[in-house]
Short mmCIF file of C-alpha atoms in Angstrom, two decimals:
data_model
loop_
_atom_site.label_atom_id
_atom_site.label_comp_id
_atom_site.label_asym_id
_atom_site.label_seq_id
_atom_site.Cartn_x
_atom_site.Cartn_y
_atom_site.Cartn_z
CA UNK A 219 4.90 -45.88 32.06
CA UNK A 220 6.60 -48.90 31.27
CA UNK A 221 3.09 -50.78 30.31
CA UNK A 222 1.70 -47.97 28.43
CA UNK A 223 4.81 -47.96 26.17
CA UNK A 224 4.43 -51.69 25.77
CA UNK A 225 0.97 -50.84 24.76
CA UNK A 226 2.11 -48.34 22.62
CA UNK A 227 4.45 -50.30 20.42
CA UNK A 228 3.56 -53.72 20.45
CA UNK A 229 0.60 -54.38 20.98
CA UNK A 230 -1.02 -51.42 18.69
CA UNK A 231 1.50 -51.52 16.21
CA UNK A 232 -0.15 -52.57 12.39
CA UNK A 233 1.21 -53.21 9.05
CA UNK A 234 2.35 -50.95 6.92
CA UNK A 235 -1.32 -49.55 4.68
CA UNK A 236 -3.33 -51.66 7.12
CA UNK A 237 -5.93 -50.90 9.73
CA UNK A 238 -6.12 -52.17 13.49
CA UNK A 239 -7.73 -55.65 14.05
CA UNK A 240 -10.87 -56.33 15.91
CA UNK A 241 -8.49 -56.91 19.39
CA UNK A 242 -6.75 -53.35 18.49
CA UNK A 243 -9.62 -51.70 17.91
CA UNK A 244 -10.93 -52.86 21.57
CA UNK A 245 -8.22 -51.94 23.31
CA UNK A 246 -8.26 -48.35 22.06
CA UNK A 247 -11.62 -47.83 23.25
CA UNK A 248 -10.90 -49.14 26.97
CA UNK A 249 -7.65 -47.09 26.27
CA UNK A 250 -9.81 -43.51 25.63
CA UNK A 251 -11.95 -43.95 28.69
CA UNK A 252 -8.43 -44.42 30.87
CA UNK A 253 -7.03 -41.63 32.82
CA UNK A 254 -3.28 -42.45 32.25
CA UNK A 255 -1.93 -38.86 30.63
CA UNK A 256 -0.35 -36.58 32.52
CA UNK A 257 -1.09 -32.69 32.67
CA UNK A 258 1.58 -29.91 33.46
CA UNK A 259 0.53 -30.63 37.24
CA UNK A 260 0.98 -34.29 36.90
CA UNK A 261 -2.87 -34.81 37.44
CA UNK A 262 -3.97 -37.82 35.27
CA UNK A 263 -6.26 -37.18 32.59
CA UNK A 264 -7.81 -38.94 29.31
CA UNK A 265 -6.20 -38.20 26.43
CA UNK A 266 -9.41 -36.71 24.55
CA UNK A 267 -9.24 -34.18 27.47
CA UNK A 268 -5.72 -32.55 25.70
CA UNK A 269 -5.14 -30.52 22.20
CA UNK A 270 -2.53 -31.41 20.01
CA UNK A 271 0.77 -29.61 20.73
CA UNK A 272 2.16 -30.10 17.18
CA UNK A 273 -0.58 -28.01 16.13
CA UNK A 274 1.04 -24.27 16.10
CA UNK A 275 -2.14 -22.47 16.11
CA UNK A 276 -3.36 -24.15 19.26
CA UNK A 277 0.42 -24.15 20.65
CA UNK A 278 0.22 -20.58 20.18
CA UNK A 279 -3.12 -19.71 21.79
CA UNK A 280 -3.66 -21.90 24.98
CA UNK A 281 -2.48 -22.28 28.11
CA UNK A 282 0.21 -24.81 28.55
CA UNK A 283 -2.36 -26.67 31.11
CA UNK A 284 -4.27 -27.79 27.53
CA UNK A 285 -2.00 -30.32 26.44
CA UNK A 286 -0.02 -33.15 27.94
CA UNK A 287 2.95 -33.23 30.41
CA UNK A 288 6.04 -32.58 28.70
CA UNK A 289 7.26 -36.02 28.56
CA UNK A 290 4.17 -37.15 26.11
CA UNK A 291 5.41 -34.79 23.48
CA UNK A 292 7.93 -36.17 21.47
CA UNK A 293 6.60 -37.80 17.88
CA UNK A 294 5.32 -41.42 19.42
CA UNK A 295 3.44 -40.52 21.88
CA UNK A 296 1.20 -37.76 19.86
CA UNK A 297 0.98 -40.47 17.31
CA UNK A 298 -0.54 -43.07 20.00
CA UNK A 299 -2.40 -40.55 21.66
CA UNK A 300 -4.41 -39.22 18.66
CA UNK A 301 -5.30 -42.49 18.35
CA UNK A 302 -6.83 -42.73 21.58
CA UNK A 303 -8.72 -39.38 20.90
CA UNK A 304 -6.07 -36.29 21.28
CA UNK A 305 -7.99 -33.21 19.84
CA UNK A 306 -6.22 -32.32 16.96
CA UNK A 307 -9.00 -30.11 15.04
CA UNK A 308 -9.65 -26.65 15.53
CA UNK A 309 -13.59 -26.62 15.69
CA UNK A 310 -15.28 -23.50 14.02
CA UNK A 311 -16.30 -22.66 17.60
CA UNK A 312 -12.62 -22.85 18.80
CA UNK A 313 -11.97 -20.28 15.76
CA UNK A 314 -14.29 -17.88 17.36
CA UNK A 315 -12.77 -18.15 20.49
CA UNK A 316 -9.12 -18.00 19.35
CA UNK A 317 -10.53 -14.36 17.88
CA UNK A 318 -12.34 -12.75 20.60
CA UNK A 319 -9.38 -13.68 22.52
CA UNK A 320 -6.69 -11.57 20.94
CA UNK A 321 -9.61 -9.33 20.64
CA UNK A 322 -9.52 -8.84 24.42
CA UNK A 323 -5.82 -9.15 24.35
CA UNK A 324 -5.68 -5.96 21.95
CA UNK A 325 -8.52 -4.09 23.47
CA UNK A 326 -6.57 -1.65 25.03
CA UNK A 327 -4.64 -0.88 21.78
CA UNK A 328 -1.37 -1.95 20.39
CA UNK A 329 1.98 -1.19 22.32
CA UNK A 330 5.40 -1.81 21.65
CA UNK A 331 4.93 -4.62 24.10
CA UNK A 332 1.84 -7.01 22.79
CA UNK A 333 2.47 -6.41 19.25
CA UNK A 334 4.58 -8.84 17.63
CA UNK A 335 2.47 -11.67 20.11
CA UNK A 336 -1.01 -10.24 18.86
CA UNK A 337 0.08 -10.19 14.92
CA UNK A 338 1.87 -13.95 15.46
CA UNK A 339 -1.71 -14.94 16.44
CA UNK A 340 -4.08 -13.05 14.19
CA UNK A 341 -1.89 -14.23 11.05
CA UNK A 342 -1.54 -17.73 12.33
CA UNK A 343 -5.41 -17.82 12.99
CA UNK A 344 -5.96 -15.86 9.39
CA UNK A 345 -4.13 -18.88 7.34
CA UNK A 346 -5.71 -21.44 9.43
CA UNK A 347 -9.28 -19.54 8.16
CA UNK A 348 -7.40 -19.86 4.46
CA UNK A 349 -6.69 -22.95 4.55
CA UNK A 350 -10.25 -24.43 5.03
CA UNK A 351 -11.54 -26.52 2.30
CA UNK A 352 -14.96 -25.93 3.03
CA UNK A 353 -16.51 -22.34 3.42
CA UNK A 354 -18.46 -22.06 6.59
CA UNK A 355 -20.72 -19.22 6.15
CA UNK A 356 -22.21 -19.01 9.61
CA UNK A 357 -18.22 -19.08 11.15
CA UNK A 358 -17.93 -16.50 8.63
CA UNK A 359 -20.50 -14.06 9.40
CA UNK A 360 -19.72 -14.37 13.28
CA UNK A 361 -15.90 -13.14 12.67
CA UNK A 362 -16.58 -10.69 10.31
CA UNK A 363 -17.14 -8.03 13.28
CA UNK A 364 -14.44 -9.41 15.46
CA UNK A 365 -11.65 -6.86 15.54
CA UNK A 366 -8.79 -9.36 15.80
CA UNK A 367 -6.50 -7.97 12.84
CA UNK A 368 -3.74 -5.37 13.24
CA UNK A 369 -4.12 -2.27 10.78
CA UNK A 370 -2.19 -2.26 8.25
CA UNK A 371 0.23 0.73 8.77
CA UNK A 372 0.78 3.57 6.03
CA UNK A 373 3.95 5.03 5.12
CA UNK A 374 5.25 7.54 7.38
CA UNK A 375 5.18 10.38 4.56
CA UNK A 376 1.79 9.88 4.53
CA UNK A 377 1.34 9.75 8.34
CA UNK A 378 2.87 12.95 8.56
CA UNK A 379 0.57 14.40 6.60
CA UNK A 380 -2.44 12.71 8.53
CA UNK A 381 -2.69 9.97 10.87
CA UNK A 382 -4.29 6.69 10.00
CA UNK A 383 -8.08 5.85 10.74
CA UNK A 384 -8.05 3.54 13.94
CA UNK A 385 -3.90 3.42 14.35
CA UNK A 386 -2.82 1.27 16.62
CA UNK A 387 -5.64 -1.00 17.10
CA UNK A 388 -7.08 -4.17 16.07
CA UNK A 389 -9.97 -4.14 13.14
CA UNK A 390 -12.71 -6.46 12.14
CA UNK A 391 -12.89 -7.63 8.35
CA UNK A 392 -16.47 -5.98 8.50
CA UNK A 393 -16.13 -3.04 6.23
CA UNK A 394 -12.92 -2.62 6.48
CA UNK A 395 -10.79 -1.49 3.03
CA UNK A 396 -8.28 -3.49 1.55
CA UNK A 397 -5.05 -2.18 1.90
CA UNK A 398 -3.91 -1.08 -1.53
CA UNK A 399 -6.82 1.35 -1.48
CA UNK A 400 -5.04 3.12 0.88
CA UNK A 401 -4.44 6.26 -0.75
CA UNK A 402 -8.01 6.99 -1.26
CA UNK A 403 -9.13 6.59 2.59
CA UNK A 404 -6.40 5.95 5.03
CA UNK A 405 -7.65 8.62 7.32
CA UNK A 406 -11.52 7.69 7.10
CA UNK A 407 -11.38 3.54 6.81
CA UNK A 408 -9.68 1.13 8.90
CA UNK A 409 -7.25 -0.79 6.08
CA UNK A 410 -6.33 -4.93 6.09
CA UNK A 411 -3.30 -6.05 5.65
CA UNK A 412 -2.60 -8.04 2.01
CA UNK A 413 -2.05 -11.34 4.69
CA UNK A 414 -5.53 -10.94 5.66
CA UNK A 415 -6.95 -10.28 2.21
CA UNK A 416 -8.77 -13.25 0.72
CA UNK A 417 -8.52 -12.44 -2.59
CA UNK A 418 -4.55 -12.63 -2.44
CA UNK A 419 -3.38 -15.33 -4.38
CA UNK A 420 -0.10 -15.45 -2.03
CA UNK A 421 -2.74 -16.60 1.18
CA UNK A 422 -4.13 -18.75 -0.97
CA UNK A 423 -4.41 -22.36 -1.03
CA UNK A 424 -4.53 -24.46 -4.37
CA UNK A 425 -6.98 -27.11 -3.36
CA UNK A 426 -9.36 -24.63 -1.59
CA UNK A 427 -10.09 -22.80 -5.07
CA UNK A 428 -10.29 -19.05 -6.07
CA UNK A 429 -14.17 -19.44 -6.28
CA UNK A 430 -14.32 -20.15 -2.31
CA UNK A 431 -11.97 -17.46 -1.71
CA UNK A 432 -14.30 -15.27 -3.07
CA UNK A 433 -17.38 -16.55 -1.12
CA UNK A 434 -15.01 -16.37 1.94
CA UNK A 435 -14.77 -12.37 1.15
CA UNK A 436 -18.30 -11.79 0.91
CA UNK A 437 -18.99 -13.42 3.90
CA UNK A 438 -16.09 -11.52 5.81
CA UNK A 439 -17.71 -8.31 4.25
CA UNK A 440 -14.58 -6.35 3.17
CA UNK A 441 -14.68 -3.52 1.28
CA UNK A 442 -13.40 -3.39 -2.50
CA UNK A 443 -13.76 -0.17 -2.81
CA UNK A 444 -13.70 3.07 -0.08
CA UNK A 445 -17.30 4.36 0.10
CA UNK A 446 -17.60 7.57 -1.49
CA UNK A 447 -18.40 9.93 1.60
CA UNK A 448 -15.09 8.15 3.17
CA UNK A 449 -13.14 9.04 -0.36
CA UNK A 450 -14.75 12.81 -0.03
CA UNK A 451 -13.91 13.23 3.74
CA UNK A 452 -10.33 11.76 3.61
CA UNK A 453 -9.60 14.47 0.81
CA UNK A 454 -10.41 16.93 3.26
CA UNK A 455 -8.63 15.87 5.71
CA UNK A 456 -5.61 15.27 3.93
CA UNK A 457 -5.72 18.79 1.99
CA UNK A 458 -6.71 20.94 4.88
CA UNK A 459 -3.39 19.35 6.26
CA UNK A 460 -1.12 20.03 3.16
CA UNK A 461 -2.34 23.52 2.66
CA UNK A 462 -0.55 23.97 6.19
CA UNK A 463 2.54 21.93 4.86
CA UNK A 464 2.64 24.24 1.96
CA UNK A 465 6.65 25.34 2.52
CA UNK A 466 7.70 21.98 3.52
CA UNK A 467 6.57 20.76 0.28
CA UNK A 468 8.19 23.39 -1.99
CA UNK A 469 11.43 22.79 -0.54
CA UNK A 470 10.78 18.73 -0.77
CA UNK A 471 10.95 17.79 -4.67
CA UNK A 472 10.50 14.01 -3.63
CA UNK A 473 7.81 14.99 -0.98
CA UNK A 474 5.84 17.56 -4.01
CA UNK A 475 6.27 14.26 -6.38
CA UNK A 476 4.41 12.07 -3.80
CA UNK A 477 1.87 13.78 -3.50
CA UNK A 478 1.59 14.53 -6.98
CA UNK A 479 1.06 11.29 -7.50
CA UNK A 480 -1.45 10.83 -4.47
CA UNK A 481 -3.53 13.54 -6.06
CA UNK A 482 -3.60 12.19 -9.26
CA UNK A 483 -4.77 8.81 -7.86
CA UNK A 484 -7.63 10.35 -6.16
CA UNK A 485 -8.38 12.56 -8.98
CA UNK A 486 -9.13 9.82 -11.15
CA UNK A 487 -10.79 7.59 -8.81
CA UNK A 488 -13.44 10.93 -8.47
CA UNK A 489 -13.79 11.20 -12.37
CA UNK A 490 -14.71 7.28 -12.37
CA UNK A 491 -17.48 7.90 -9.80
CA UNK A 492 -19.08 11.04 -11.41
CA UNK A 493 -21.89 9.15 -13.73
CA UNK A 494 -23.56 9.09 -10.34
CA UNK A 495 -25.28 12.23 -10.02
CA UNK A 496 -25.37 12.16 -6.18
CA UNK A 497 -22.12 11.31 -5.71
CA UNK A 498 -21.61 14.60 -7.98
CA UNK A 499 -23.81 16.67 -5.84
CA UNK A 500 -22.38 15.60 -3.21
CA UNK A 501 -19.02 16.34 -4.14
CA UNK A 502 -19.42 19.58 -5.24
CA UNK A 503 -20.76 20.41 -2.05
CA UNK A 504 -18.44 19.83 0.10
CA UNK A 505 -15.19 20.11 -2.02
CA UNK A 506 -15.92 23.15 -4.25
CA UNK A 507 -13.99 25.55 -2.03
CA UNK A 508 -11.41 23.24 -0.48
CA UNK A 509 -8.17 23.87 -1.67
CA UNK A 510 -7.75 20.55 -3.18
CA UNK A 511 -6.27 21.06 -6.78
CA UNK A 512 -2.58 20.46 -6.62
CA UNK A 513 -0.78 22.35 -8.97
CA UNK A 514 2.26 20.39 -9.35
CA UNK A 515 4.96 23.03 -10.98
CA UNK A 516 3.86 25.63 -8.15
CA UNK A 517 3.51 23.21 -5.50
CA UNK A 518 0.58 24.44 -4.28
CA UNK A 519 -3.04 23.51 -3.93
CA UNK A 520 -5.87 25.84 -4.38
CA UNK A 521 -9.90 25.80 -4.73
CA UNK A 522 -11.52 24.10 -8.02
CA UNK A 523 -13.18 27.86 -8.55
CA UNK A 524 -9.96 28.98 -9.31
CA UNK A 525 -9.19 26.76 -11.50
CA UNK A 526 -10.49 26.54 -15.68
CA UNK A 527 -10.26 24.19 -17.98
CA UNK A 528 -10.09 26.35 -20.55
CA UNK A 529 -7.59 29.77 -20.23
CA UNK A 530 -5.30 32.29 -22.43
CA UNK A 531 -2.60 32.39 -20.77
CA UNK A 532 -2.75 36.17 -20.67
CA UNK A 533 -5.52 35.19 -18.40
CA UNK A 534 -4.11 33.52 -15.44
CA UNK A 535 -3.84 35.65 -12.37
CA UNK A 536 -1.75 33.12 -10.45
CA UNK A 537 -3.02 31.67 -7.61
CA UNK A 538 -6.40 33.23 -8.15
CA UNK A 539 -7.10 31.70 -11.42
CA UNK A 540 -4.95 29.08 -13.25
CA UNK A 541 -5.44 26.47 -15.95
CA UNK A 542 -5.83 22.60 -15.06
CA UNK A 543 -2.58 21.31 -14.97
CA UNK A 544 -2.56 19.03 -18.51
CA UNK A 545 -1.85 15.90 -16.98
CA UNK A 546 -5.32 16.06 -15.19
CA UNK A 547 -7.17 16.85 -18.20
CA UNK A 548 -8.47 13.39 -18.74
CA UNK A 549 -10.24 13.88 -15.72
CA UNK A 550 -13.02 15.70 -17.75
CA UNK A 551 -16.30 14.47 -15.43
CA UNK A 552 -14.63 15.58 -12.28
CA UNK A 553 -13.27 18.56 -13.42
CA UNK A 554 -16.52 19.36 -15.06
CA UNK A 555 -18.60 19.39 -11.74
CA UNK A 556 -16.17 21.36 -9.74
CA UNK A 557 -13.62 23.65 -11.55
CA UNK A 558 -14.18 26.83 -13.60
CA UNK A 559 -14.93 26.59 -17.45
CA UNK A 560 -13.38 29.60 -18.30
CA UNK A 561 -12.14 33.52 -17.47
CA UNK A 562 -16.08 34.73 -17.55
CA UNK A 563 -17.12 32.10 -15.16
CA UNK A 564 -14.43 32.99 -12.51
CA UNK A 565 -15.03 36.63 -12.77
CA UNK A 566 -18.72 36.04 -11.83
CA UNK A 567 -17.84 33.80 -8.90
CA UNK A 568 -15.43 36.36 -7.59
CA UNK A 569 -17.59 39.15 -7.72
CA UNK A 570 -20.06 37.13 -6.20
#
């Protein structure tokens, strides 16, 4: 040890801004073809052989027999030994493998017992991905279907009123929804977390530049926006529950306000999507006589045929036909190609 540290301090020791000298630079080749560093078992080893155990992304995902014996830790010997070829950069293949390893860890799901190690790694792996100053496509499109990310969890309100799409379990980027989307699809589309969004300006880096961020999304193939059968299908699900949570919501003013809200979200998201005309079609078929119109002063939710935009108020037959609540009314499109125009209308259907 005693040579090696001699090695070490003296003799490839340079000034201050300078480079090694011809002799140095000698010396540290003989030096990376020498099997003088110690593992974990005290087998002998060259130095290019080890990872870099200041790096906490590789600290954090191999096994301890990757890097040098304890005692070749400490700040001057990492220094001397990346000189003499330590791996200290994670390749875009060692990426890949960091992912389809917490893949595998996660397969089974996430319990109380792997979770905090499996979302340590998939951030830490994440920002490393971030941090890149060069998008690599081809890296890229390879993770995009590894499910190495944690769902991002909804509030529990809303989990009462229907689980989560793919709770509990690790998702790829691949078509997955960003998280603040939620209310449109959390029962249909697996959400990411903000941490793993690219577009986030708070996992951003300022010398990697907005512009790659945004070829690192394509590439990763998230989802801006919910697709619209997802958007259709979640309202289902999410009504068909509510309509059985009827009295809990009367009695919850804070509950009947959320989901006010929710409605209204979803509501206008609809009316922005109704210049399509299959997306209309397609709505009206399968949400015409769902109860999915929330009235909020009743606290109750009933099917767009009983409901009209236009109604005397001698004319409502409560809940069999009711006026659209005002604060929906901008909602014209989407109330258009599913709720009643007027009295006359509504009398037809019902006989019908």
């Amino acid at each position: 040890m005693a040579h090696i540290k001699y090695t070490r301090d003296d003799l490839l020791t340079k000034p201050t801004g300078g480079s090694f000298n011809e002799v140095q630079e000698d010396l540290i080749s003989i030096l990376k073809r020498v099997e003088f560093v110690p593992d974990i078992d005290g087998d002998l080893r060259i130095a290019s052989k080890f990872r870099d155990p200041t790096n906490e992304l590789m600290r954090l995902m191999l096994a301890d027999s990757e890097f040098p014996a304890t005692e070749y830790k400490d700040k001057k010997w990492i220094f001397f030994l990346r000189i003499i070829g330590l791996q200290t950069e994670i390749t875009p293949e060692m990426t890949l493998q960091f992912a389809n390893d917490i893949e595998l860890i996660g397969r089974n799901g996430i319990t109380t017992e792997n979770e905090k190690d499996l979302k340590s790694k998939s951030k830490l792996l994440v920002d490393h991905i971030f941090s890149q100053l060069e998008v690599d496509a081809n890296m890229l499109r390879s993770l995009n279907t590894i499910k190495f990310i944690p769902t991002h969890t909804i509030y529990d309100w809303k989990s009462r009123i229907c689980s989560q799409a793919n709770e509990a379990e690790l998702i790829s980027f691949c078509n997955s929804t960003l998280s603040y989307k939620q209310d449109l699809c959390w029962t249909r589309c697996s959400l990411i977390p903000e941490w793993a969004n690219p577009l986030n300006h708070l996992n951003q880096y300022h010398y990697v530049g907005m512009k790659k961020y945004e070829e690192m999304f394509q590439h990763l193939k998230i989802l801006e926006e919910p697709e619209f059968r997802d958007v259709v299908r979640h309202v289902q699900n999410i009504c068909d529950n509510m309509n059985a949570l009827i009295p809990t919501i009367q009695e919850d003013e804070h509950l009947a306000s959320r989901i006010e809200t929710l409605m209204t979200k979803i509501y206008e998201w609809l009316h922005r999507k109704m210049n399509d005309g299959s997306n209309k079609d397609s709505m009206k078929r399968t949400l015409y006589e769902k109860p999915i119109m929330f009235l909020p002063v009743d606290k109750l939710f009933v099917p767009c045929y009983r409901v009209a935009i236009h109604l005397k108020e001698e004319d409502v037959i409560k809940p069999y036909l009711v006026e659209v609540p005002s604060k929906y009314a901008s909602f014209s499109i989407y109330l258009n190609a599913l709720v009643c125009k007027d009295r006359l209308m509504f009398v037809v259907l019902f006989m019908y």
